[in-house]
Every structure is written in structure tokens, then in C-alpha cells.
mmCIF file of N, CA and C in Angstrom:
data_model
loop_
_atom_site.group_PDB
_atom_site.id
_atom_site.type_symbol
_atom_site.label_atom_id
_atom_site.label_comp_id
_atom_site.label_asym_id
_atom_site.label_seq_id
_atom_site.Cartn_x
_atom_site.Cartn_y
_atom_site.Cartn_z
ATOM 1 N N UNK D 1 92.156 33.923 75.785
ATOM 2 C CA UNK D 1 91.786 32.589 75.392
ATOM 3 C C UNK D 1 90.775 32.706 74.246
ATOM 4 N N UNK D 2 90.952 31.846 73.235
ATOM 5 C CA UNK D 2 89.990 31.770 72.139
ATOM 6 C C UNK D 2 89.671 30.295 71.890
ATOM 7 N N UNK D 3 88.558 30.038 71.218
ATOM 8 C CA UNK D 3 88.193 28.681 70.811
ATOM 9 C C UNK D 3 88.248 28.644 69.296
ATOM 10 N N UNK D 4 89.083 27.748 68.740
ATOM 11 C CA UNK D 4 89.291 27.686 67.298
ATOM 12 C C UNK D 4 89.543 26.247 66.887
ATOM 13 N N UNK D 5 88.812 25.784 65.883
ATOM 14 C CA UNK D 5 88.985 24.438 65.324
ATOM 15 C C UNK D 5 88.958 23.363 66.412
ATOM 16 N N UNK D 6 87.956 23.445 67.270
ATOM 17 C CA UNK D 6 87.714 22.470 68.336
ATOM 18 C C UNK D 6 88.817 22.404 69.388
ATOM 19 N N UNK D 7 89.601 23.472 69.510
ATOM 20 C CA UNK D 7 90.639 23.531 70.526
ATOM 21 C C UNK D 7 90.576 24.875 71.256
ATOM 22 N N UNK D 8 91.022 24.845 72.495
ATOM 23 C CA UNK D 8 91.162 26.071 73.261
ATOM 24 C C UNK D 8 92.585 26.573 73.036
ATOM 25 N N UNK D 9 92.708 27.809 72.636
ATOM 26 C CA UNK D 9 94.018 28.437 72.438
ATOM 27 C C UNK D 9 94.193 29.443 73.569
ATOM 28 N N UNK D 10 95.203 29.216 74.366
ATOM 29 C CA UNK D 10 95.467 30.038 75.539
ATOM 30 C C UNK D 10 96.701 30.893 75.277
ATOM 31 N N UNK D 11 96.605 32.173 75.586
ATOM 32 C CA UNK D 11 97.718 33.107 75.402
ATOM 33 C C UNK D 11 98.083 33.672 76.766
ATOM 34 N N UNK D 12 99.355 33.555 77.121
ATOM 35 C CA UNK D 12 99.792 34.018 78.434
ATOM 36 C C UNK D 12 100.799 35.152 78.302
ATOM 37 N N UNK D 13 100.739 36.066 79.254
ATOM 38 C CA UNK D 13 101.678 37.191 79.259
ATOM 39 C C UNK D 13 102.891 36.850 80.101
ATOM 40 N N UNK D 14 103.992 37.485 79.764
ATOM 41 C CA UNK D 14 105.213 37.322 80.540
ATOM 42 C C UNK D 14 105.753 38.717 80.839
ATOM 43 N N UNK D 15 105.661 39.126 82.090
ATOM 44 C CA UNK D 15 106.103 40.469 82.484
ATOM 45 C C UNK D 15 107.595 40.672 82.242
ATOM 46 N N UNK D 16 108.379 39.640 82.524
ATOM 47 C CA UNK D 16 109.828 39.787 82.448
ATOM 48 C C UNK D 16 110.309 39.940 81.000
ATOM 49 N N UNK D 17 109.860 39.065 80.117
ATOM 50 C CA UNK D 17 110.332 39.114 78.730
ATOM 51 C C UNK D 17 109.455 39.971 77.823
ATOM 52 N N UNK D 18 108.324 40.447 78.340
ATOM 53 C CA UNK D 18 107.358 41.226 77.549
ATOM 54 C C UNK D 18 107.021 40.487 76.257
ATOM 55 N N UNK D 19 106.610 39.235 76.433
ATOM 56 C CA UNK D 19 106.245 38.400 75.299
ATOM 57 C C UNK D 19 104.950 37.659 75.613
ATOM 58 N N UNK D 20 104.406 37.027 74.588
ATOM 59 C CA UNK D 20 103.196 36.227 74.746
ATOM 60 C C UNK D 20 103.519 34.803 74.293
ATOM 61 N N UNK D 21 102.995 33.820 75.014
ATOM 62 C CA UNK D 21 103.148 32.417 74.637
ATOM 63 C C UNK D 21 101.783 31.854 74.292
ATOM 64 N N UNK D 22 101.765 30.943 73.324
ATOM 65 C CA UNK D 22 100.541 30.345 72.802
ATOM 66 C C UNK D 22 100.533 28.860 73.150
ATOM 67 N N UNK D 23 99.462 28.414 73.800
ATOM 68 C CA UNK D 23 99.272 27.018 74.177
ATOM 69 C C UNK D 23 97.989 26.524 73.513
ATOM 70 N N UNK D 24 97.936 25.235 73.188
ATOM 71 C CA UNK D 24 96.731 24.648 72.600
ATOM 72 C C UNK D 24 96.273 23.503 73.495
ATOM 73 N N UNK D 25 94.987 23.526 73.848
ATOM 74 C CA UNK D 25 94.399 22.521 74.727
ATOM 75 C C UNK D 25 93.282 21.812 73.960
ATOM 76 N N UNK D 26 93.253 20.485 74.051
ATOM 77 C CA UNK D 26 92.179 19.706 73.444
ATOM 78 C C UNK D 26 91.101 19.493 74.504
ATOM 79 N N UNK D 27 89.971 20.199 74.403
ATOM 80 C CA UNK D 27 88.949 20.082 75.458
ATOM 81 C C UNK D 27 88.228 18.734 75.461
ATOM 82 N N UNK D 28 88.361 17.945 74.397
ATOM 83 C CA UNK D 28 87.698 16.642 74.341
ATOM 84 C C UNK D 28 88.513 15.551 75.017
ATOM 85 N N UNK D 29 89.763 15.842 75.316
ATOM 86 C CA UNK D 29 90.620 14.857 75.961
ATOM 87 C C UNK D 29 90.279 14.762 77.442
ATOM 88 N N UNK D 30 90.108 13.527 77.914
ATOM 89 C CA UNK D 30 89.820 13.335 79.340
ATOM 90 C C UNK D 30 91.107 13.088 80.126
ATOM 91 N N UNK D 31 92.212 12.977 79.406
ATOM 92 C CA UNK D 31 93.500 12.757 80.053
ATOM 93 C C UNK D 31 94.086 14.082 80.522
ATOM 94 N N UNK D 32 94.970 13.992 81.495
ATOM 95 C CA UNK D 32 95.697 15.181 81.936
ATOM 96 C C UNK D 32 96.629 15.593 80.808
ATOM 97 N N UNK D 33 96.600 16.868 80.472
ATOM 98 C CA UNK D 33 97.417 17.362 79.373
ATOM 99 C C UNK D 33 98.552 18.216 79.916
ATOM 100 N N UNK D 34 99.761 17.932 79.461
ATOM 101 C CA UNK D 34 100.898 18.776 79.781
ATOM 102 C C UNK D 34 100.897 19.948 78.814
ATOM 103 N N UNK D 35 100.980 21.127 79.355
ATOM 104 C CA UNK D 35 100.964 22.307 78.492
ATOM 105 C C UNK D 35 102.379 22.776 78.203
ATOM 106 N N UNK D 36 102.688 22.822 76.952
ATOM 107 C CA UNK D 36 103.950 23.360 76.463
ATOM 108 C C UNK D 36 103.593 24.411 75.420
ATOM 109 N N UNK D 37 104.255 25.552 75.431
ATOM 110 C CA UNK D 37 103.929 26.556 74.415
ATOM 111 C C UNK D 37 104.272 26.033 73.018
ATOM 112 N N UNK D 38 103.369 26.289 72.071
ATOM 113 C CA UNK D 38 103.628 25.904 70.685
ATOM 114 C C UNK D 38 104.352 27.016 69.939
ATOM 115 N N UNK D 39 104.248 28.236 70.464
ATOM 116 C CA UNK D 39 104.947 29.376 69.867
ATOM 117 C C UNK D 39 104.938 30.537 70.855
ATOM 118 N N UNK D 40 105.865 31.464 70.664
ATOM 119 C CA UNK D 40 105.949 32.676 71.474
ATOM 120 C C UNK D 40 106.281 33.844 70.569
ATOM 121 N N UNK D 41 105.972 35.056 71.062
ATOM 122 C CA UNK D 41 106.258 36.250 70.268
ATOM 123 C C UNK D 41 106.626 37.404 71.205
ATOM 124 N N UNK D 42 107.695 38.133 70.896
ATOM 125 C CA UNK D 42 108.089 39.283 71.725
ATOM 126 C C UNK D 42 107.259 40.525 71.390
ATOM 127 N N UNK D 43 106.196 40.758 72.118
ATOM 128 C CA UNK D 43 105.290 41.876 71.842
ATOM 129 C C UNK D 43 105.849 43.222 72.298
ATOM 130 N N UNK D 44 106.671 43.218 73.345
ATOM 131 C CA UNK D 44 107.154 44.468 73.914
ATOM 132 C C UNK D 44 106.193 45.029 74.955
ATOM 133 N N UNK D 45 105.118 44.308 75.221
ATOM 134 C CA UNK D 45 104.128 44.695 76.236
ATOM 135 C C UNK D 45 103.501 43.433 76.798
ATOM 136 N N UNK D 46 102.765 43.562 77.905
ATOM 137 C CA UNK D 46 102.076 42.403 78.468
ATOM 138 C C UNK D 46 100.687 42.310 77.845
ATOM 139 N N UNK D 47 100.356 41.138 77.386
ATOM 140 C CA UNK D 47 99.061 40.895 76.738
ATOM 141 C C UNK D 47 98.027 40.639 77.819
ATOM 142 N N UNK D 48 96.895 41.342 77.730
ATOM 143 C CA UNK D 48 95.848 41.181 78.735
ATOM 144 C C UNK D 48 94.603 40.474 78.207
ATOM 145 N N UNK D 49 94.439 40.419 76.868
ATOM 146 C CA UNK D 49 93.292 39.694 76.325
ATOM 147 C C UNK D 49 93.515 39.404 74.849
ATOM 148 N N UNK D 50 92.728 38.439 74.359
ATOM 149 C CA UNK D 50 92.804 38.016 72.962
ATOM 150 C C UNK D 50 91.396 37.835 72.408
ATOM 151 N N UNK D 51 91.265 38.045 71.100
ATOM 152 C CA UNK D 51 90.013 37.785 70.394
ATOM 153 C C UNK D 51 90.362 37.242 69.019
ATOM 154 N N UNK D 52 89.417 36.504 68.430
ATOM 155 C CA UNK D 52 89.647 35.943 67.101
ATOM 156 C C UNK D 52 88.445 36.291 66.232
ATOM 157 N N UNK D 53 88.723 36.785 65.020
ATOM 158 C CA UNK D 53 87.650 37.127 64.087
ATOM 159 C C UNK D 53 88.212 37.118 62.678
ATOM 160 N N UNK D 54 87.489 36.477 61.782
ATOM 161 C CA UNK D 54 87.826 36.418 60.359
ATOM 162 C C UNK D 54 89.305 36.121 60.111
ATOM 163 N N UNK D 55 89.755 35.000 60.669
ATOM 164 C CA UNK D 55 91.101 34.477 60.431
ATOM 165 C C UNK D 55 92.224 35.347 60.999
ATOM 166 N N UNK D 56 91.892 36.189 61.980
ATOM 167 C CA UNK D 56 92.904 37.048 62.599
ATOM 168 C C UNK D 56 92.808 36.968 64.118
ATOM 169 N N UNK D 57 93.976 37.019 64.751
ATOM 170 C CA UNK D 57 94.084 37.062 66.202
ATOM 171 C C UNK D 57 94.371 38.499 66.615
ATOM 172 N N UNK D 58 93.594 39.008 67.562
ATOM 173 C CA UNK D 58 93.751 40.368 68.076
ATOM 174 C C UNK D 58 94.220 40.280 69.523
ATOM 175 N N UNK D 59 95.330 40.943 69.829
ATOM 176 C CA UNK D 59 95.859 40.976 71.191
ATOM 177 C C UNK D 59 95.946 42.421 71.666
ATOM 178 N N UNK D 60 95.576 42.671 72.920
ATOM 179 C CA UNK D 60 95.721 43.999 73.514
ATOM 180 C C UNK D 60 96.524 43.886 74.797
ATOM 181 N N UNK D 61 97.139 45.008 75.177
ATOM 182 C CA UNK D 61 97.898 45.040 76.415
ATOM 183 C C UNK D 61 98.583 46.372 76.592
ATOM 184 N N UNK D 62 99.503 46.420 77.556
ATOM 185 C CA UNK D 62 100.182 47.666 77.883
ATOM 186 C C UNK D 62 101.573 47.359 78.415
ATOM 187 N N UNK D 63 102.410 48.395 78.465
ATOM 188 C CA UNK D 63 103.756 48.214 79.016
ATOM 189 C C UNK D 63 103.900 48.992 80.322
ATOM 190 N N UNK D 64 105.073 48.936 80.933
ATOM 191 C CA UNK D 64 105.296 49.599 82.228
ATOM 192 C C UNK D 64 105.208 51.120 82.137
ATOM 193 N N UNK D 65 105.371 51.658 80.932
ATOM 194 C CA UNK D 65 105.250 53.106 80.751
ATOM 195 C C UNK D 65 103.813 53.515 80.464
ATOM 196 N N UNK D 66 102.866 52.570 80.625
ATOM 197 C CA UNK D 66 101.434 52.794 80.469
ATOM 198 C C UNK D 66 101.005 53.017 79.016
ATOM 199 N N UNK D 67 101.833 52.627 78.056
ATOM 200 C CA UNK D 67 101.437 52.711 76.645
ATOM 201 C C UNK D 67 100.569 51.506 76.321
ATOM 202 N N UNK D 68 99.449 51.764 75.625
ATOM 203 C CA UNK D 68 98.472 50.729 75.306
ATOM 204 C C UNK D 68 98.624 50.335 73.835
ATOM 205 N N UNK D 69 98.603 49.010 73.576
ATOM 206 C CA UNK D 69 98.848 48.514 72.221
ATOM 207 C C UNK D 69 97.798 47.501 71.781
ATOM 208 N N UNK D 70 97.650 47.409 70.461
ATOM 209 C CA UNK D 70 96.854 46.396 69.786
ATOM 210 C C UNK D 70 97.760 45.748 68.747
ATOM 211 N N UNK D 71 97.757 44.410 68.690
ATOM 212 C CA UNK D 71 98.495 43.692 67.646
ATOM 213 C C UNK D 71 97.523 42.756 66.945
ATOM 214 N N UNK D 72 97.672 42.664 65.618
ATOM 215 C CA UNK D 72 96.810 41.799 64.816
ATOM 216 C C UNK D 72 97.697 40.817 64.053
ATOM 217 N N UNK D 73 97.418 39.526 64.246
ATOM 218 C CA UNK D 73 98.174 38.444 63.624
ATOM 219 C C UNK D 73 97.269 37.663 62.672
ATOM 220 N N UNK D 74 97.822 37.173 61.577
ATOM 221 C CA UNK D 74 97.105 36.315 60.632
ATOM 222 C C UNK D 74 97.202 34.863 61.105
ATOM 223 N N UNK D 75 96.113 34.109 60.944
ATOM 224 C CA UNK D 75 96.111 32.684 61.265
ATOM 225 C C UNK D 75 96.839 31.924 60.163
ATOM 226 N N UNK D 76 97.737 31.044 60.548
ATOM 227 C CA UNK D 76 98.453 30.191 59.603
ATOM 228 C C UNK D 76 98.395 28.757 60.129
ATOM 229 N N UNK D 77 97.311 28.063 59.794
ATOM 230 C CA UNK D 77 97.099 26.676 60.243
ATOM 231 C C UNK D 77 97.105 26.543 61.764
ATOM 232 N N UNK D 78 96.433 27.445 62.447
ATOM 233 C CA UNK D 78 96.332 27.387 63.904
ATOM 234 C C UNK D 78 97.495 28.006 64.644
ATOM 235 N N UNK D 79 98.473 28.535 63.897
ATOM 236 C CA UNK D 79 99.587 29.256 64.502
ATOM 237 C C UNK D 79 99.494 30.712 64.050
ATOM 238 N N UNK D 80 100.068 31.609 64.846
ATOM 239 C CA UNK D 80 99.886 33.031 64.571
ATOM 240 C C UNK D 80 101.180 33.831 64.482
ATOM 241 N N UNK D 81 102.238 33.351 65.087
ATOM 242 C CA UNK D 81 103.422 34.172 65.273
ATOM 243 C C UNK D 81 104.525 33.946 64.245
ATOM 244 N N UNK D 82 104.191 33.341 63.093
ATOM 245 C CA UNK D 82 105.218 33.106 62.079
ATOM 246 C C UNK D 82 105.243 34.188 60.998
ATOM 247 N N UNK D 83 104.373 35.178 61.096
ATOM 248 C CA UNK D 83 104.368 36.323 60.183
ATOM 249 C C UNK D 83 104.410 37.594 61.017
ATOM 250 N N UNK D 84 104.910 38.665 60.444
ATOM 251 C CA UNK D 84 104.941 39.938 61.164
ATOM 252 C C UNK D 84 103.520 40.467 61.358
ATOM 253 N N UNK D 85 103.193 40.861 62.580
ATOM 254 C CA UNK D 85 101.851 41.380 62.852
ATOM 255 C C UNK D 85 101.756 42.873 62.528
ATOM 256 N N UNK D 86 100.538 43.364 62.571
ATOM 257 C CA UNK D 86 100.312 44.810 62.533
ATOM 258 C C UNK D 86 100.230 45.256 63.987
ATOM 259 N N UNK D 87 100.953 46.333 64.319
ATOM 260 C CA UNK D 87 100.977 46.820 65.694
ATOM 261 C C UNK D 87 100.513 48.265 65.711
ATOM 262 N N UNK D 88 99.609 48.565 66.641
ATOM 263 C CA UNK D 88 99.051 49.911 66.771
ATOM 264 C C UNK D 88 99.209 50.390 68.207
ATOM 265 N N UNK D 89 99.653 51.606 68.368
ATOM 266 C CA UNK D 89 99.662 52.229 69.696
ATOM 267 C C UNK D 89 98.336 52.955 69.852
ATOM 268 N N UNK D 90 97.595 52.598 70.878
ATOM 269 C CA UNK D 90 96.253 53.143 71.071
ATOM 270 C C UNK D 90 96.217 54.359 71.976
ATOM 271 N N UNK D 91 97.288 54.614 72.686
ATOM 272 C CA UNK D 91 97.311 55.755 73.596
ATOM 273 C C UNK D 91 97.994 55.378 74.894
ATOM 274 N N UNK D 92 97.610 56.070 75.943
ATOM 275 C CA UNK D 92 98.205 55.874 77.253
ATOM 276 C C UNK D 92 97.134 55.491 78.270
ATOM 277 N N UNK D 93 97.498 54.616 79.182
ATOM 278 C CA UNK D 93 96.577 54.267 80.264
ATOM 279 C C UNK D 93 96.237 55.488 81.113
ATOM 280 N N UNK D 94 97.103 56.504 81.094
ATOM 281 C CA UNK D 94 96.826 57.734 81.838
ATOM 282 C C UNK D 94 95.636 58.497 81.272
ATOM 283 N N UNK D 95 95.301 58.246 80.003
ATOM 284 C CA UNK D 95 94.154 58.938 79.400
ATOM 285 C C UNK D 95 92.995 57.995 79.077
ATOM 286 N N UNK D 96 93.276 56.739 78.712
ATOM 287 C CA UNK D 96 92.183 55.841 78.313
ATOM 288 C C UNK D 96 91.906 54.723 79.312
ATOM 289 N N UNK D 97 92.752 54.552 80.311
ATOM 290 C CA UNK D 97 92.558 53.495 81.299
ATOM 291 C C UNK D 97 93.445 52.299 81.012
ATOM 292 N N UNK D 98 93.382 51.319 81.903
ATOM 293 C CA UNK D 98 94.199 50.113 81.798
ATOM 294 C C UNK D 98 93.460 49.081 80.964
ATOM 295 N N UNK D 99 93.937 48.829 79.754
ATOM 296 C CA UNK D 99 93.251 47.926 78.819
ATOM 297 C C UNK D 99 93.276 46.502 79.360
ATOM 298 N N UNK D 100 92.099 45.849 79.365
ATOM 299 C CA UNK D 100 91.997 44.495 79.901
ATOM 300 C C UNK D 100 91.175 43.562 79.028
ATOM 301 N N UNK D 101 90.381 44.075 78.090
ATOM 302 C CA UNK D 101 89.526 43.189 77.313
ATOM 303 C C UNK D 101 89.383 43.626 75.874
ATOM 304 N N UNK D 102 89.108 42.640 74.993
ATOM 305 C CA UNK D 102 88.896 42.937 73.580
ATOM 306 C C UNK D 102 87.846 41.982 73.021
ATOM 307 N N UNK D 103 87.005 42.511 72.136
ATOM 308 C CA UNK D 103 86.047 41.720 71.371
ATOM 309 C C UNK D 103 86.013 42.318 69.971
ATOM 310 N N UNK D 104 85.832 41.469 68.972
ATOM 311 C CA UNK D 104 85.850 41.915 67.588
ATOM 312 C C UNK D 104 84.659 41.324 66.853
ATOM 313 N N UNK D 105 84.000 42.149 66.034
ATOM 314 C CA UNK D 105 82.934 41.650 65.159
ATOM 315 C C UNK D 105 83.026 42.371 63.817
ATOM 316 N N UNK D 106 82.027 42.202 62.978
ATOM 317 C CA UNK D 106 82.066 42.769 61.630
ATOM 318 C C UNK D 106 82.136 44.288 61.623
ATOM 319 N N UNK D 107 81.732 44.933 62.693
ATOM 320 C CA UNK D 107 81.721 46.392 62.762
ATOM 321 C C UNK D 107 83.055 46.995 63.185
ATOM 322 N N UNK D 108 83.844 46.225 63.970
ATOM 323 C CA UNK D 108 85.117 46.761 64.443
ATOM 324 C C UNK D 108 85.569 46.100 65.724
ATOM 325 N N UNK D 109 86.352 46.848 66.481
ATOM 326 C CA UNK D 109 87.009 46.331 67.674
ATOM 327 C C UNK D 109 86.495 47.058 68.913
ATOM 328 N N UNK D 110 86.103 46.290 69.909
ATOM 329 C CA UNK D 110 85.658 46.823 71.191
ATOM 330 C C UNK D 110 86.747 46.546 72.209
ATOM 331 N N UNK D 111 87.150 47.575 72.939
ATOM 332 C CA UNK D 111 88.203 47.434 73.936
ATOM 333 C C UNK D 111 87.693 47.976 75.264
ATOM 334 N N UNK D 112 87.832 47.152 76.308
ATOM 335 C CA UNK D 112 87.405 47.597 77.637
ATOM 336 C C UNK D 112 88.631 47.907 78.479
ATOM 337 N N UNK D 113 88.465 48.884 79.349
ATOM 338 C CA UNK D 113 89.542 49.332 80.219
ATOM 339 C C UNK D 113 89.062 49.390 81.660
ATOM 340 N N UNK D 114 89.933 48.963 82.567
ATOM 341 C CA UNK D 114 89.666 49.114 83.994
ATOM 342 C C UNK D 114 89.991 50.546 84.406
ATOM 343 N N UNK D 115 89.507 50.909 85.562
ATOM 344 C CA UNK D 115 89.906 52.213 86.088
ATOM 345 C C UNK D 115 91.405 52.173 86.372
ATOM 346 N N UNK D 116 92.011 53.341 86.341
ATOM 347 C CA UNK D 116 93.468 53.428 86.494
ATOM 348 C C UNK D 116 93.784 54.635 87.351
ATOM 349 N N UNK D 117 94.515 54.403 88.441
ATOM 350 C CA UNK D 117 94.935 55.493 89.334
ATOM 351 C C UNK D 117 96.437 55.427 89.532
ATOM 352 N N UNK D 118 97.077 56.537 89.298
ATOM 353 C CA UNK D 118 98.514 56.644 89.542
ATOM 354 C C UNK D 118 98.827 58.119 89.703
ATOM 355 N N UNK D 119 99.434 58.450 90.813
ATOM 356 C CA UNK D 119 99.790 59.837 91.118
ATOM 357 C C UNK D 119 98.571 60.736 90.953
ATOM 358 N N UNK D 120 98.610 61.698 90.035
ATOM 359 C CA UNK D 120 97.488 62.618 89.850
ATOM 360 C C UNK D 120 96.474 62.116 88.822
ATOM 361 N N UNK D 121 96.730 60.950 88.205
ATOM 362 C CA UNK D 121 95.843 60.432 87.161
ATOM 363 C C UNK D 121 94.761 59.558 87.779
ATOM 364 N N UNK D 122 93.533 59.766 87.334
ATOM 365 C CA UNK D 122 92.398 58.980 87.793
ATOM 366 C C UNK D 122 91.460 58.790 86.605
ATOM 367 N N UNK D 123 91.576 57.646 85.937
ATOM 368 C CA UNK D 123 90.779 57.369 84.744
ATOM 369 C C UNK D 123 89.728 56.325 85.093
ATOM 370 N N UNK D 124 88.471 56.575 84.736
ATOM 371 C CA UNK D 124 87.388 55.634 85.027
ATOM 372 C C UNK D 124 87.381 54.510 83.998
ATOM 373 N N UNK D 125 86.779 53.376 84.406
ATOM 374 C CA UNK D 125 86.648 52.264 83.478
ATOM 375 C C UNK D 125 85.796 52.708 82.280
ATOM 376 N N UNK D 126 86.039 52.071 81.120
ATOM 377 C CA UNK D 126 85.345 52.500 79.914
ATOM 378 C C UNK D 126 85.347 51.401 78.868
ATOM 379 N N UNK D 127 84.547 51.605 77.844
ATOM 380 C CA UNK D 127 84.476 50.730 76.683
ATOM 381 C C UNK D 127 84.672 51.601 75.454
ATOM 382 N N UNK D 128 85.629 51.214 74.610
ATOM 383 C CA UNK D 128 85.930 51.961 73.387
ATOM 384 C C UNK D 128 85.585 51.125 72.174
ATOM 385 N N UNK D 129 85.229 51.789 71.098
ATOM 386 C CA UNK D 129 84.969 51.124 69.829
ATOM 387 C C UNK D 129 85.878 51.725 68.773
ATOM 388 N N UNK D 130 86.555 50.862 68.010
ATOM 389 C CA UNK D 130 87.423 51.312 66.916
ATOM 390 C C UNK D 130 86.912 50.677 65.629
ATOM 391 N N UNK D 131 86.341 51.460 64.712
ATOM 392 C CA UNK D 131 85.956 50.886 63.425
ATOM 393 C C UNK D 131 87.194 50.438 62.653
ATOM 394 N N UNK D 132 87.078 49.386 61.877
ATOM 395 C CA UNK D 132 88.231 48.916 61.096
ATOM 396 C C UNK D 132 88.789 50.004 60.208
ATOM 397 N N UNK D 133 87.934 50.879 59.718
ATOM 398 C CA UNK D 133 88.384 51.952 58.810
ATOM 399 C C UNK D 133 89.318 52.951 59.504
ATOM 400 N N UNK D 134 89.315 52.986 60.835
ATOM 401 C CA UNK D 134 90.164 53.933 61.573
ATOM 402 C C UNK D 134 91.567 53.395 61.842
ATOM 403 N N UNK D 135 91.792 52.113 61.585
ATOM 404 C CA UNK D 135 93.117 51.537 61.793
ATOM 405 C C UNK D 135 94.012 51.936 60.621
ATOM 406 N N UNK D 136 94.982 52.750 60.893
ATOM 407 C CA UNK D 136 95.896 53.230 59.860
ATOM 408 C C UNK D 136 97.141 52.360 59.858
ATOM 409 N N UNK D 137 97.606 52.008 58.697
ATOM 410 C CA UNK D 137 98.819 51.175 58.553
ATOM 411 C C UNK D 137 100.060 51.959 58.881
#
């Protein structure tokens, strides 16, 4: 969820289609609001968190094979999924943990991970920092 231009933008994951849907909520409205997605995008992974910084939407998540991803979308009048995003594979949950949170500021990207246990793998929760200069196209 992000707050942008006086609206709450909610992003939901879909395990079955491995896509993200974008909803917009007007927090000033006192009426009951029906939520319909304004756009969707096939990420190929489940999105676990979103952040917004300098006209860009940052999404993180993982897939069933424990691959961890970051996607960056450009803002286009409050919509994000009408241009091709930049997609980065960050590693595996078996080594870095289960990605659940993201925050972005002028210095770079902060990603938090929950602990992750599966078979012989036991990864502790952690916080990672990625400087913008380390993101390779």
C-alpha cells in the first residue's frame, strides 16, 4: 500500500495467476467504496510489499521456487502497469530469507526478510540495503 496524490493505492497479490492488481481508494470519502482493480500486471511472482519514491513504484516478492524479485515501474498519471518495468532477481529465499518488506529513499532500497525454514535451510530474518548504483540493467 502507498499513499499518492491524496489517495491510497493498494496492491494485492494473486497466488494463482502470479500477478498484482492495483486498487485506488479515496480516504476522504465517507461513503462505502466498491473496490475494482484499475489495472493488473503479470509479475510471475507474488508481491509482498510496495514502496513509492521519486515517481517510481517498487514491488518485491517471491515465487514458489523461492526466487526473490524486485520490479520497478514508472508512474504514469497514477497508473503504473502501462509501461514495461525493470525486473531484478535478488537471489533465493534459501539464502536471503522470505522477502516481505521494502522501503526506498534517496540512498537506495531497503528490503526486509522474514526467517525462512524449509528442509535443511534455516535463514534468519534480516534487513538488506541495495544502493541504486548496484542495480544493473
